[in-house]
mmCIF file of C-alpha atoms in Angstrom:
data_model
loop_
_atom_site.group_PDB
_atom_site.id
_atom_site.type_symbol
_atom_site.label_atom_id
_atom_site.label_comp_id
_atom_site.label_asym_id
_atom_site.label_seq_id
_atom_site.Cartn_x
_atom_site.Cartn_y
_atom_site.Cartn_z
ATOM 1 C CA UNK A 112 -12.836 -9.944 14.961
ATOM 2 C CA UNK A 113 -13.676 -11.568 11.665
ATOM 3 C CA UNK A 114 -14.182 -14.941 13.310
ATOM 4 C CA UNK A 115 -16.999 -15.957 15.661
ATOM 5 C CA UNK A 116 -16.547 -18.599 18.357
ATOM 6 C CA UNK A 117 -19.070 -21.415 18.580
ATOM 7 C CA UNK A 118 -18.581 -24.649 20.571
ATOM 8 C CA UNK A 119 -14.889 -23.776 20.959
ATOM 9 C CA UNK A 120 -14.486 -23.729 17.184
ATOM 10 C CA UNK A 121 -13.874 -20.733 14.963
ATOM 11 C CA UNK A 122 -16.732 -20.036 12.585
ATOM 12 C CA UNK A 123 -15.941 -17.747 9.658
ATOM 13 C CA UNK A 124 -18.391 -15.004 8.811
ATOM 14 C CA UNK A 125 -20.410 -15.889 5.732
ATOM 15 C CA UNK A 126 -20.262 -13.035 3.220
ATOM 16 C CA UNK A 127 -22.399 -12.072 0.237
ATOM 17 C CA UNK A 128 -20.591 -9.765 -2.183
ATOM 18 C CA UNK A 129 -22.619 -7.163 -4.113
ATOM 19 C CA UNK A 130 -21.543 -5.013 -7.048
ATOM 20 C CA UNK A 131 -23.337 -2.599 -9.375
ATOM 21 C CA UNK A 132 -21.703 -2.071 -12.757
ATOM 22 C CA UNK A 133 -22.232 1.413 -14.141
ATOM 23 C CA UNK A 134 -20.891 2.781 -17.462
ATOM 24 C CA UNK A 135 -17.702 4.009 -15.702
ATOM 25 C CA UNK A 136 -16.363 0.435 -15.872
ATOM 26 C CA UNK A 137 -15.901 -1.893 -18.815
ATOM 27 C CA UNK A 138 -16.843 -5.535 -18.343
ATOM 28 C CA UNK A 139 -13.151 -6.390 -17.882
ATOM 29 C CA UNK A 140 -12.562 -3.639 -15.320
ATOM 30 C CA UNK A 141 -15.678 -4.557 -13.356
ATOM 31 C CA UNK A 142 -14.840 -8.250 -13.273
ATOM 32 C CA UNK A 143 -11.304 -7.433 -12.133
ATOM 33 C CA UNK A 144 -12.670 -5.298 -9.305
ATOM 34 C CA UNK A 145 -15.068 -8.039 -8.226
ATOM 35 C CA UNK A 146 -12.258 -10.592 -8.171
ATOM 36 C CA UNK A 147 -10.190 -8.160 -6.151
ATOM 37 C CA UNK A 148 -13.097 -7.812 -3.713
ATOM 38 C CA UNK A 149 -13.117 -11.589 -3.324
ATOM 39 C CA UNK A 150 -9.422 -11.438 -2.413
ATOM 40 C CA UNK A 151 -10.108 -8.652 0.100
ATOM 41 C CA UNK A 152 -12.863 -10.706 1.760
ATOM 42 C CA UNK A 153 -10.463 -13.643 1.992
ATOM 43 C CA UNK A 154 -7.719 -11.416 3.413
ATOM 44 C CA UNK A 155 -10.142 -10.173 6.069
ATOM 45 C CA UNK A 156 -10.676 -13.769 7.177
ATOM 46 C CA UNK A 157 -14.231 -14.370 5.973
ATOM 47 C CA UNK A 158 -15.877 -16.981 3.752
ATOM 48 C CA UNK A 159 -17.372 -15.715 0.489
ATOM 49 C CA UNK A 160 -20.646 -17.590 0.044
ATOM 50 C CA UNK A 161 -21.655 -15.968 -3.228
ATOM 51 C CA UNK A 162 -21.668 -12.750 -5.195
ATOM 52 C CA UNK A 163 -24.501 -10.785 -6.794
ATOM 53 C CA UNK A 164 -24.081 -8.303 -9.619
ATOM 54 C CA UNK A 165 -26.319 -5.898 -11.515
ATOM 55 C CA UNK A 166 -25.652 -3.644 -14.486
ATOM 56 C CA UNK A 167 -27.412 -0.254 -14.259
ATOM 57 C CA UNK A 168 -27.149 3.123 -16.051
ATOM 58 C CA UNK A 169 -26.510 4.621 -12.594
ATOM 59 C CA UNK A 170 -26.703 3.576 -8.966
ATOM 60 C CA UNK A 171 -30.097 3.842 -7.259
ATOM 61 C CA UNK A 172 -29.943 6.833 -4.929
ATOM 62 C CA UNK A 173 -31.812 5.052 -2.135
ATOM 63 C CA UNK A 174 -30.819 1.399 -2.293
ATOM 64 C CA UNK A 175 -27.884 1.204 -4.761
ATOM 65 C CA UNK A 176 -29.556 -1.687 -6.620
ATOM 66 C CA UNK A 177 -32.900 -2.042 -8.323
ATOM 67 C CA UNK A 178 -35.946 -2.899 -6.156
ATOM 68 C CA UNK A 179 -36.178 -6.421 -7.558
ATOM 69 C CA UNK A 180 -32.529 -7.182 -6.880
ATOM 70 C CA UNK A 181 -32.826 -5.857 -3.309
ATOM 71 C CA UNK A 182 -35.678 -8.311 -2.713
ATOM 72 C CA UNK A 183 -33.789 -11.191 -4.322
ATOM 73 C CA UNK A 184 -30.770 -10.555 -2.104
ATOM 74 C CA UNK A 185 -33.023 -10.333 0.968
ATOM 75 C CA UNK A 186 -34.299 -13.858 0.267
ATOM 76 C CA UNK A 187 -30.778 -15.195 -0.302
ATOM 77 C CA UNK A 188 -29.540 -13.665 2.968
ATOM 78 C CA UNK A 189 -32.319 -15.422 4.879
ATOM 79 C CA UNK A 190 -31.966 -18.734 3.049
ATOM 80 C CA UNK A 191 -28.163 -18.854 3.205
ATOM 81 C CA UNK A 192 -27.819 -17.408 6.736
ATOM 82 C CA UNK A 193 -25.531 -14.640 5.478
ATOM 83 C CA UNK A 194 -23.705 -12.760 8.264
ATOM 84 C CA UNK A 195 -22.439 -9.797 6.250
ATOM 85 C CA UNK A 196 -23.038 -8.090 2.897
ATOM 86 C CA UNK A 197 -20.042 -6.341 1.358
ATOM 87 C CA UNK A 198 -20.603 -3.768 -1.397
ATOM 88 C CA UNK A 199 -18.073 -3.005 -4.089
ATOM 89 C CA UNK A 200 -19.666 0.424 -4.515
ATOM 90 C CA UNK A 201 -19.151 3.118 -1.858
ATOM 91 C CA UNK A 202 -22.293 3.538 0.231
ATOM 92 C CA UNK A 203 -23.642 6.910 1.273
ATOM 93 C CA UNK A 204 -25.024 6.974 4.839
ATOM 94 C CA UNK A 205 -28.660 6.952 3.716
ATOM 95 C CA UNK A 206 -28.085 4.034 1.305
ATOM 96 C CA UNK A 207 -26.177 2.162 3.984
ATOM 97 C CA UNK A 208 -29.066 2.606 6.448
ATOM 98 C CA UNK A 209 -31.723 1.614 3.896
ATOM 99 C CA UNK A 210 -29.913 -1.583 2.921
ATOM 100 C CA UNK A 211 -29.390 -2.677 6.524
ATOM 101 C CA UNK A 212 -33.095 -2.105 7.196
ATOM 102 C CA UNK A 213 -34.159 -3.958 4.047
ATOM 103 C CA UNK A 214 -31.882 -6.944 4.584
ATOM 104 C CA UNK A 215 -31.783 -7.028 8.413
ATOM 105 C CA UNK A 216 -28.092 -7.754 8.073
ATOM 106 C CA UNK A 217 -24.812 -5.932 8.587
ATOM 107 C CA UNK A 218 -23.657 -4.117 5.469
ATOM 108 C CA UNK A 219 -20.262 -2.558 4.751
ATOM 109 C CA UNK A 220 -18.634 -1.219 1.595
ATOM 110 C CA UNK A 221 -15.215 -1.574 0.002
ATOM 111 C CA UNK A 222 -13.675 1.295 1.958
ATOM 112 C CA UNK A 223 -14.783 -0.097 5.305
ATOM 113 C CA UNK A 224 -13.503 -3.550 4.333
ATOM 114 C CA UNK A 225 -10.088 -2.119 3.450
ATOM 115 C CA UNK A 226 -10.020 -0.174 6.713
ATOM 116 C CA UNK A 227 -10.719 -3.427 8.539
ATOM 117 C CA UNK A 228 -7.738 -5.075 6.853
ATOM 118 C CA UNK A 229 -5.600 -2.047 7.700
ATOM 119 C CA UNK A 230 -6.651 -2.484 11.355
ATOM 120 C CA UNK A 231 -5.632 -6.123 11.146
ATOM 121 C CA UNK A 232 -2.230 -5.285 9.620
ATOM 122 C CA UNK A 233 -1.203 -2.223 11.654
ATOM 123 C CA UNK A 234 1.503 -3.075 14.174
ATOM 124 C CA UNK A 235 3.166 0.208 15.117
ATOM 125 C CA UNK A 236 1.577 2.839 17.345
ATOM 126 C CA UNK A 237 1.458 5.273 14.416
ATOM 127 C CA UNK A 238 -0.200 2.701 12.176
ATOM 128 C CA UNK A 239 -2.845 1.858 14.761
ATOM 129 C CA UNK A 240 -3.584 5.542 15.346
ATOM 130 C CA UNK A 241 -3.919 6.160 11.607
ATOM 131 C CA UNK A 242 -6.391 3.274 11.333
ATOM 132 C CA UNK A 243 -8.416 4.516 14.284
ATOM 133 C CA UNK A 244 -8.559 8.059 12.904
ATOM 134 C CA UNK A 245 -9.590 6.905 9.433
ATOM 135 C CA UNK A 246 -12.316 4.691 10.853
ATOM 136 C CA UNK A 247 -13.722 7.551 12.918
ATOM 137 C CA UNK A 248 -13.648 9.845 9.886
ATOM 138 C CA UNK A 249 -15.518 7.235 7.868
ATOM 139 C CA UNK A 250 -18.010 6.231 10.551
ATOM 140 C CA UNK A 251 -18.822 9.651 12.013
ATOM 141 C CA UNK A 252 -21.392 10.682 9.351
ATOM 142 C CA UNK A 253 -22.953 7.215 9.654
ATOM 143 C CA UNK A 254 -23.330 7.554 13.423
ATOM 144 C CA UNK A 255 -24.475 11.177 13.676
ATOM 145 C CA UNK A 256 -28.019 11.775 12.488
ATOM 146 C CA UNK A 257 -28.355 8.397 10.772
ATOM 147 C CA UNK A 258 -29.579 6.206 13.631
ATOM 148 C CA UNK A 259 -26.902 3.575 13.019
ATOM 149 C CA UNK A 260 -27.327 0.623 15.352
ATOM 150 C CA UNK A 261 -24.101 0.708 17.312
ATOM 151 C CA UNK A 262 -24.715 -2.731 18.744
ATOM 152 C CA UNK A 263 -23.955 -4.116 15.291
ATOM 153 C CA UNK A 264 -20.443 -2.691 15.473
ATOM 154 C CA UNK A 265 -19.282 -4.865 18.340
ATOM 155 C CA UNK A 266 -17.593 -7.542 16.232
ATOM 156 C CA UNK A 267 -16.999 -8.829 12.749
ATOM 157 C CA UNK A 268 -15.376 -7.556 9.591
ATOM 158 C CA UNK A 269 -15.391 -3.802 9.235
ATOM 159 C CA UNK A 270 -15.359 -3.200 12.994
ATOM 160 C CA UNK A 271 -11.755 -3.821 14.019
ATOM 161 C CA UNK A 272 -9.933 -0.872 15.507
ATOM 162 C CA UNK A 273 -12.014 1.552 17.565
ATOM 163 C CA UNK A 274 -14.383 -1.076 18.931
ATOM 164 C CA UNK A 275 -17.895 -0.775 20.313
ATOM 165 C CA UNK A 276 -17.118 1.199 23.473
ATOM 166 C CA UNK A 277 -15.570 4.121 21.584
ATOM 167 C CA UNK A 278 -18.327 4.226 18.981
ATOM 168 C CA UNK A 279 -21.014 4.462 21.662
ATOM 169 C CA UNK A 280 -19.615 7.827 22.779
ATOM 170 C CA UNK A 281 -21.323 11.023 21.749
ATOM 171 C CA UNK A 282 -20.224 13.266 18.901
ATOM 172 C CA UNK A 283 -18.299 15.596 21.194
ATOM 173 C CA UNK A 284 -16.216 12.758 22.568
ATOM 174 C CA UNK A 285 -15.582 11.374 19.070
ATOM 175 C CA UNK A 286 -14.342 14.708 17.787
ATOM 176 C CA UNK A 287 -12.227 15.229 20.914
ATOM 177 C CA UNK A 288 -10.725 11.801 20.417
ATOM 178 C CA UNK A 289 -10.003 12.554 16.752
ATOM 179 C CA UNK A 290 -8.211 15.775 17.700
ATOM 180 C CA UNK A 291 -6.163 13.854 20.282
ATOM 181 C CA UNK A 292 -5.156 11.270 17.660
ATOM 182 C CA UNK A 293 -4.215 13.998 15.181
ATOM 183 C CA UNK A 294 -2.043 15.644 17.854
ATOM 184 C CA UNK A 295 -0.316 12.345 18.672
ATOM 185 C CA UNK A 296 0.250 11.650 14.993
ATOM 186 C CA UNK A 297 1.764 15.124 14.545
ATOM 187 C CA UNK A 298 4.247 14.386 17.326
ATOM 188 C CA UNK A 299 5.148 11.048 15.741
ATOM 189 C CA UNK A 300 5.494 12.707 12.353
ATOM 190 C CA UNK A 301 7.808 15.375 13.794
ATOM 191 C CA UNK A 302 10.091 12.624 15.075
ATOM 192 C CA UNK A 303 9.968 10.848 11.707
ATOM 193 C CA UNK A 304 10.745 14.099 9.924
ATOM 194 C CA UNK A 305 13.910 14.511 12.012
ATOM 195 C CA UNK A 306 14.875 10.943 11.183
ATOM 196 C CA UNK A 307 14.255 11.527 7.468
ATOM 197 C CA UNK A 308 16.285 14.745 7.432
ATOM 198 C CA UNK A 309 19.176 12.962 9.111
ATOM 199 C CA UNK A 310 18.948 10.190 6.532
ATOM 200 C CA UNK A 311 18.763 12.641 3.623
ATOM 201 C CA UNK A 312 21.834 14.473 4.848
ATOM 202 C CA UNK A 313 23.829 11.259 4.887
ATOM 203 C CA UNK A 314 25.631 9.666 1.997
ATOM 204 C CA UNK A 315 23.110 6.849 1.495
ATOM 205 C CA UNK A 316 20.956 6.544 -1.601
ATOM 206 C CA UNK A 317 17.435 6.198 -0.235
ATOM 207 C CA UNK A 318 15.097 4.021 -2.303
ATOM 208 C CA UNK A 319 11.340 3.580 -1.869
ATOM 209 C CA UNK A 320 9.218 0.609 -2.916
ATOM 210 C CA UNK A 321 5.810 1.410 -4.399
ATOM 211 C CA UNK A 322 3.322 -0.639 -6.349
ATOM 212 C CA UNK A 323 -0.075 -2.235 -6.470
ATOM 213 C CA UNK A 324 -0.875 -4.370 -3.452
ATOM 214 C CA UNK A 325 0.489 -7.923 -3.649
ATOM 215 C CA UNK A 326 2.933 -7.060 -6.454
ATOM 216 C CA UNK A 327 5.833 -8.531 -4.467
ATOM 217 C CA UNK A 328 7.368 -5.483 -2.787
ATOM 218 C CA UNK A 329 7.997 -7.165 0.560
ATOM 219 C CA UNK A 330 9.602 -10.171 -1.118
ATOM 220 C CA UNK A 331 11.958 -7.876 -3.012
ATOM 221 C CA UNK A 332 12.849 -6.039 0.204
ATOM 222 C CA UNK A 333 13.563 -9.354 1.919
ATOM 223 C CA UNK A 334 15.775 -10.614 -0.909
ATOM 224 C CA UNK A 335 17.679 -7.355 -1.459
ATOM 225 C CA UNK A 336 18.374 -6.683 2.214
ATOM 226 C CA UNK A 337 18.583 -10.328 3.348
ATOM 227 C CA UNK A 338 16.228 -9.483 6.205
ATOM 228 C CA UNK A 339 13.244 -11.166 7.785
ATOM 229 C CA UNK A 340 9.972 -9.401 7.066
ATOM 230 C CA UNK A 341 6.370 -10.425 6.509
ATOM 231 C CA UNK A 342 5.832 -12.008 3.099
ATOM 232 C CA UNK A 343 2.279 -13.160 2.407
ATOM 233 C CA UNK A 344 0.250 -13.798 -0.720
ATOM 234 C CA UNK A 345 -2.474 -11.481 0.566
ATOM 235 C CA UNK A 346 -3.544 -7.918 -0.081
ATOM 236 C CA UNK A 347 -2.074 -5.200 2.159
ATOM 237 C CA UNK A 348 0.433 -7.532 3.847
ATOM 238 C CA UNK A 349 2.502 -4.418 4.635
ATOM 239 C CA UNK A 350 1.057 -1.324 6.265
ATOM 240 C CA UNK A 351 3.707 0.142 8.537
ATOM 241 C CA UNK A 352 6.818 1.545 6.814
ATOM 242 C CA UNK A 353 9.890 -0.655 7.026
ATOM 243 C CA UNK A 354 13.413 0.535 6.145
ATOM 244 C CA UNK A 355 16.460 -1.708 5.726
ATOM 245 C CA UNK A 356 20.024 -1.135 4.512
ATOM 246 C CA UNK A 357 21.727 -3.147 1.794
ATOM 247 C CA UNK A 358 24.936 -3.162 -0.220
ATOM 248 C CA UNK A 359 25.715 -3.087 -3.932
ATOM 249 C CA UNK A 360 29.221 -3.894 -5.186
ATOM 250 C CA UNK A 361 30.384 -3.869 -1.594
ATOM 251 C CA UNK A 362 29.100 -0.353 -0.907
ATOM 252 C CA UNK A 363 26.674 -0.201 2.023
ATOM 253 C CA UNK A 364 25.269 3.115 0.872
ATOM 254 C CA UNK A 365 21.711 2.054 0.066
ATOM 255 C CA UNK A 366 18.483 1.985 2.086
ATOM 256 C CA UNK A 367 15.185 0.455 0.974
ATOM 257 C CA UNK A 368 11.764 1.376 2.406
ATOM 258 C CA UNK A 369 8.639 -0.740 1.866
ATOM 259 C CA UNK A 370 5.200 0.894 1.901
ATOM 260 C CA UNK A 371 1.499 0.088 1.822
ATOM 261 C CA UNK A 372 0.291 -1.173 -1.543
ATOM 262 C CA UNK A 373 -1.984 0.923 -3.741
ATOM 263 C CA UNK A 374 -5.303 -0.376 -5.001
ATOM 264 C CA UNK A 375 -7.882 0.554 -7.655
ATOM 265 C CA UNK A 376 -10.873 2.691 -6.650
ATOM 266 C CA UNK A 377 -9.253 3.664 -3.339
ATOM 267 C CA UNK A 378 -10.002 7.340 -2.643
ATOM 268 C CA UNK A 379 -6.867 9.429 -2.415
ATOM 269 C CA UNK A 380 -8.076 10.819 0.907
ATOM 270 C CA UNK A 381 -7.853 7.295 2.314
ATOM 271 C CA UNK A 382 -4.279 7.026 1.122
ATOM 272 C CA UNK A 383 -3.639 10.413 2.742
ATOM 273 C CA UNK A 384 -5.033 9.011 5.987
ATOM 274 C CA UNK A 385 -2.016 6.736 6.005
ATOM 275 C CA UNK A 386 0.467 9.360 4.873
ATOM 276 C CA UNK A 387 2.838 8.359 7.667
ATOM 277 C CA UNK A 388 3.697 5.337 5.545
ATOM 278 C CA UNK A 389 3.983 7.178 2.255
ATOM 279 C CA UNK A 390 5.823 10.189 3.654
ATOM 280 C CA UNK A 391 8.661 7.844 4.490
ATOM 281 C CA UNK A 392 9.404 7.788 0.766
ATOM 282 C CA UNK A 393 8.336 11.312 -0.205
ATOM 283 C CA UNK A 394 11.958 12.478 -0.362
ATOM 284 C CA UNK A 395 13.734 9.344 -1.550
ATOM 285 C CA UNK A 396 16.276 9.470 -4.359
ATOM 286 C CA UNK A 397 14.675 6.675 -6.371
ATOM 287 C CA UNK A 398 11.340 4.833 -6.506
ATOM 288 C CA UNK A 399 11.151 1.166 -7.426
ATOM 289 C CA UNK A 400 7.710 0.765 -8.992
ATOM 290 C CA UNK A 401 7.001 -2.954 -8.597
ATOM 291 C CA UNK A 402 4.455 -4.534 -10.956
ATOM 292 C CA UNK A 403 3.092 -8.076 -11.143
ATOM 293 C CA UNK A 404 4.031 -8.831 -14.748
ATOM 294 C CA UNK A 405 1.657 -11.771 -15.004
ATOM 295 C CA UNK A 406 -1.486 -10.178 -13.602
ATOM 296 C CA UNK A 407 -4.314 -9.975 -16.168
ATOM 297 C CA UNK A 408 -5.078 -6.409 -15.012
ATOM 298 C CA UNK A 409 -1.450 -5.289 -15.175
ATOM 299 C CA UNK A 410 -2.133 -2.166 -17.230
ATOM 300 C CA UNK A 411 -4.852 -1.037 -14.822
ATOM 301 C CA UNK A 412 -2.482 -1.560 -11.910
ATOM 302 C CA UNK A 413 0.238 0.468 -13.601
ATOM 303 C CA UNK A 414 -2.051 3.405 -14.222
ATOM 304 C CA UNK A 415 -3.532 3.274 -10.712
ATOM 305 C CA UNK A 416 -0.098 3.609 -9.115
ATOM 306 C CA UNK A 417 1.026 6.335 -11.514
ATOM 307 C CA UNK A 418 -2.185 8.299 -10.916
ATOM 308 C CA UNK A 419 -1.893 8.059 -7.134
ATOM 309 C CA UNK A 420 1.769 9.065 -7.228
ATOM 310 C CA UNK A 421 0.717 12.137 -9.184
ATOM 311 C CA UNK A 422 -2.036 12.928 -6.676
ATOM 312 C CA UNK A 423 0.517 12.639 -3.878
ATOM 313 C CA UNK A 424 2.980 14.888 -5.760
ATOM 314 C CA UNK A 425 5.543 12.095 -5.920
ATOM 315 C CA UNK A 426 5.543 11.639 -9.681
ATOM 316 C CA UNK A 427 8.683 13.779 -10.108
ATOM 317 C CA UNK A 428 10.850 11.311 -8.187
ATOM 318 C CA UNK A 429 13.025 9.196 -10.553
ATOM 319 C CA UNK A 430 11.549 5.726 -11.090
ATOM 320 C CA UNK A 431 12.862 2.326 -12.041
ATOM 321 C CA UNK A 432 10.007 -0.003 -13.009
ATOM 322 C CA UNK A 433 10.449 -3.562 -11.705
ATOM 323 C CA UNK A 434 8.338 -6.116 -13.561
ATOM 324 C CA UNK A 435 8.183 -8.922 -11.026
ATOM 325 C CA UNK A 436 6.911 -12.528 -11.191
ATOM 326 C CA UNK A 437 8.108 -13.176 -14.738
ATOM 327 C CA UNK A 438 8.451 -16.804 -13.652
ATOM 328 C CA UNK A 439 4.647 -16.996 -13.915
ATOM 329 C CA UNK A 440 4.584 -16.040 -17.628
ATOM 330 C CA UNK A 441 4.075 -18.535 -20.433
ATOM 331 C CA UNK A 442 4.909 -16.182 -23.297
ATOM 332 C CA UNK A 443 7.413 -13.389 -24.080
ATOM 333 C CA UNK A 444 6.816 -10.271 -22.004
ATOM 334 C CA UNK A 445 6.189 -6.863 -23.544
ATOM 335 C CA UNK A 446 6.855 -3.989 -21.091
ATOM 336 C CA UNK A 447 4.887 -0.756 -21.301
ATOM 337 C CA UNK A 448 6.811 1.447 -18.837
ATOM 338 C CA UNK A 449 10.449 2.470 -19.059
ATOM 339 C CA UNK A 450 13.160 2.276 -17.801
ATOM 340 C CA UNK A 451 12.482 -1.189 -16.480
ATOM 341 C CA UNK A 452 14.005 -4.438 -15.313
ATOM 342 C CA UNK A 453 12.248 -7.804 -15.539
ATOM 343 C CA UNK A 454 12.783 -10.234 -12.675
ATOM 344 C CA UNK A 455 11.481 -12.971 -10.441
ATOM 345 C CA UNK A 456 12.184 -12.052 -6.832
ATOM 346 C CA UNK A 457 12.791 -15.746 -6.124
ATOM 347 C CA UNK A 458 15.662 -16.059 -8.621
ATOM 348 C CA UNK A 459 19.084 -15.165 -7.253
ATOM 349 C CA UNK A 460 20.296 -14.006 -10.662
ATOM 350 C CA UNK A 461 17.300 -11.667 -10.884
ATOM 351 C CA UNK A 462 18.197 -10.026 -7.574
ATOM 352 C CA UNK A 463 21.750 -9.457 -8.820
ATOM 353 C CA UNK A 464 20.353 -7.991 -12.037
ATOM 354 C CA UNK A 465 18.086 -5.683 -10.008
ATOM 355 C CA UNK A 466 21.041 -4.525 -7.896
ATOM 356 C CA UNK A 467 23.007 -3.669 -11.028
ATOM 357 C CA UNK A 468 20.071 -1.716 -12.476
ATOM 358 C CA UNK A 469 19.708 0.186 -9.183
ATOM 359 C CA UNK A 470 23.433 0.958 -9.269
ATOM 360 C CA UNK A 471 23.328 2.262 -12.823
ATOM 361 C CA UNK A 472 20.141 4.281 -12.173
ATOM 362 C CA UNK A 473 21.598 5.879 -9.027
ATOM 363 C CA UNK A 474 24.712 6.786 -11.008
ATOM 364 C CA UNK A 475 22.601 8.432 -13.704
ATOM 365 C CA UNK A 476 20.781 10.668 -11.204
ATOM 366 C CA UNK A 477 23.801 11.335 -8.993
ATOM 367 C CA UNK A 478 26.581 13.881 -9.320
ATOM 368 C CA UNK A 479 29.744 12.343 -10.776
ATOM 369 C CA UNK A 480 33.154 13.677 -9.799
ATOM 370 C CA UNK A 481 36.836 13.294 -10.655
ATOM 371 C CA UNK A 482 39.267 14.898 -8.257
ATOM 372 C CA UNK A 483 43.035 15.125 -7.916
ATOM 373 C CA UNK A 484 44.488 14.693 -4.420
ATOM 374 C CA UNK A 485 48.184 15.403 -3.806
ATOM 375 C CA UNK A 486 50.121 12.459 -2.405
ATOM 376 C CA UNK A 487 50.815 14.289 0.841
ATOM 377 C CA UNK A 488 47.054 14.751 1.415
ATOM 378 C CA UNK A 489 46.110 11.104 0.967
ATOM 379 C CA UNK A 490 43.946 11.210 4.096
ATOM 380 C CA UNK A 491 41.317 13.078 2.057
ATOM 381 C CA UNK A 492 40.649 9.868 0.145
ATOM 382 C CA UNK A 493 39.155 8.432 3.326
ATOM 383 C CA UNK A 494 36.766 11.394 3.577
ATOM 384 C CA UNK A 495 35.510 10.731 0.059
ATOM 385 C CA UNK A 496 35.087 7.036 0.843
ATOM 386 C CA UNK A 497 33.005 7.926 3.880
ATOM 387 C CA UNK A 498 30.769 10.491 2.188
ATOM 388 C CA UNK A 499 30.496 9.336 -1.441
ATOM 389 C CA UNK A 500 30.705 6.209 -3.546
ATOM 390 C CA UNK A 501 34.288 5.935 -4.763
ATOM 391 C CA UNK A 502 34.525 3.861 -7.928
ATOM 392 C CA UNK A 503 38.260 4.095 -8.620
ATOM 393 C CA UNK A 504 41.523 5.364 -7.115
ATOM 394 C CA UNK A 505 44.555 5.694 -9.402
ATOM 395 C CA UNK A 506 47.968 7.201 -8.783
ATOM 396 C CA UNK A 507 49.836 9.440 -11.241
ATOM 397 C CA UNK A 508 53.514 8.681 -10.687
ATOM 398 C CA UNK A 509 54.636 11.694 -12.686
ATOM 399 C CA UNK A 510 52.493 14.328 -10.969
ATOM 400 C CA UNK A 511 52.362 12.524 -7.623
ATOM 401 C CA UNK A 512 48.576 12.830 -7.470
ATOM 402 C CA UNK A 513 45.771 10.443 -6.586
ATOM 403 C CA UNK A 514 42.991 10.433 -9.144
ATOM 404 C CA UNK A 515 39.691 9.673 -7.403
ATOM 405 C CA UNK A 516 36.461 9.119 -9.335
ATOM 406 C CA UNK A 517 32.980 8.348 -8.066
ATOM 407 C CA UNK A 518 29.527 9.818 -7.562
ATOM 408 C CA UNK A 519 27.526 11.385 -4.753
ATOM 409 C CA UNK A 520 23.989 12.496 -3.965
#
């Protein structure tokens, strides 16, 4: 757990955040990532004592930072009684080992921190298995041949999920366990695939929510579907896929699925580790790309999501961009992605506007029809109402025909 118990009180782990800025990041991008790391530390339940940064032409291959900075941080850790050092930069096994030896302190990187939060958020069996598998995949090279002190993995941030007893097993057991998890996940995925196929064959328009973490996806799902779901102002509040039905213009032909939020500098393979969430929306009819309109790094967030959707081969799915949180803006908003709708998920009129935009977008990607039904075959109208969205029914008195118009998937 992230919290330690002392005299019956909960003591937060004290964290020192470290980041090395290389030429791959501008000053703005690097500062945004460091602020995001602060939010991740907070989400994991720790206390950020301070952060240390260094600008280098490239990362040091042995210790990430320069020798002088390593020594400076060592003194701070001792003086400030730091429990954990978290690195923005991914740590190779040898660098990870060298830093722990130099600082005599637990060290984790951004990926391990995110995995810890995933372990905290996972509720379903599939989600917990995905977290466990991803943690094994990440930790295995750090256990085998690296002399990692397993006793340090018994508690604290970056250790939720598998736990100490599993990590103390030998490599054969770890790999056997990983194969067992993969088999269980395959069985779960087969069941989900049958559920998805059944949903796709129905008359509902299936809509998926995607976006940068904390953009407001869960709030939008709650407001659109009038359902109770977790809404928190924290990163990765949603991990397990959640699908709800909702109606537009009285037609209950729409489903909405929330998914895990994307994040900058998150390896695609880590997203793939949680494909059970994303595969829920791999075959939807429409993606709602939710963006925090007031975030200073909005453009970076937009491009991160678009890039990951491309990596996941989901960029061909029709998108409606939803610029959320416009209530936080102090000046006129200039969108950069189209088509879009600009809303605040907390304004009722905005939710109605979003519903209308979803309706019009679904119409534009659907198959319209106009059919004549003889008066003596009026029962066919019911079939169309059950399997399509019927917009109008008129009757031609002269020809004794019903004129039915609407659209279908």
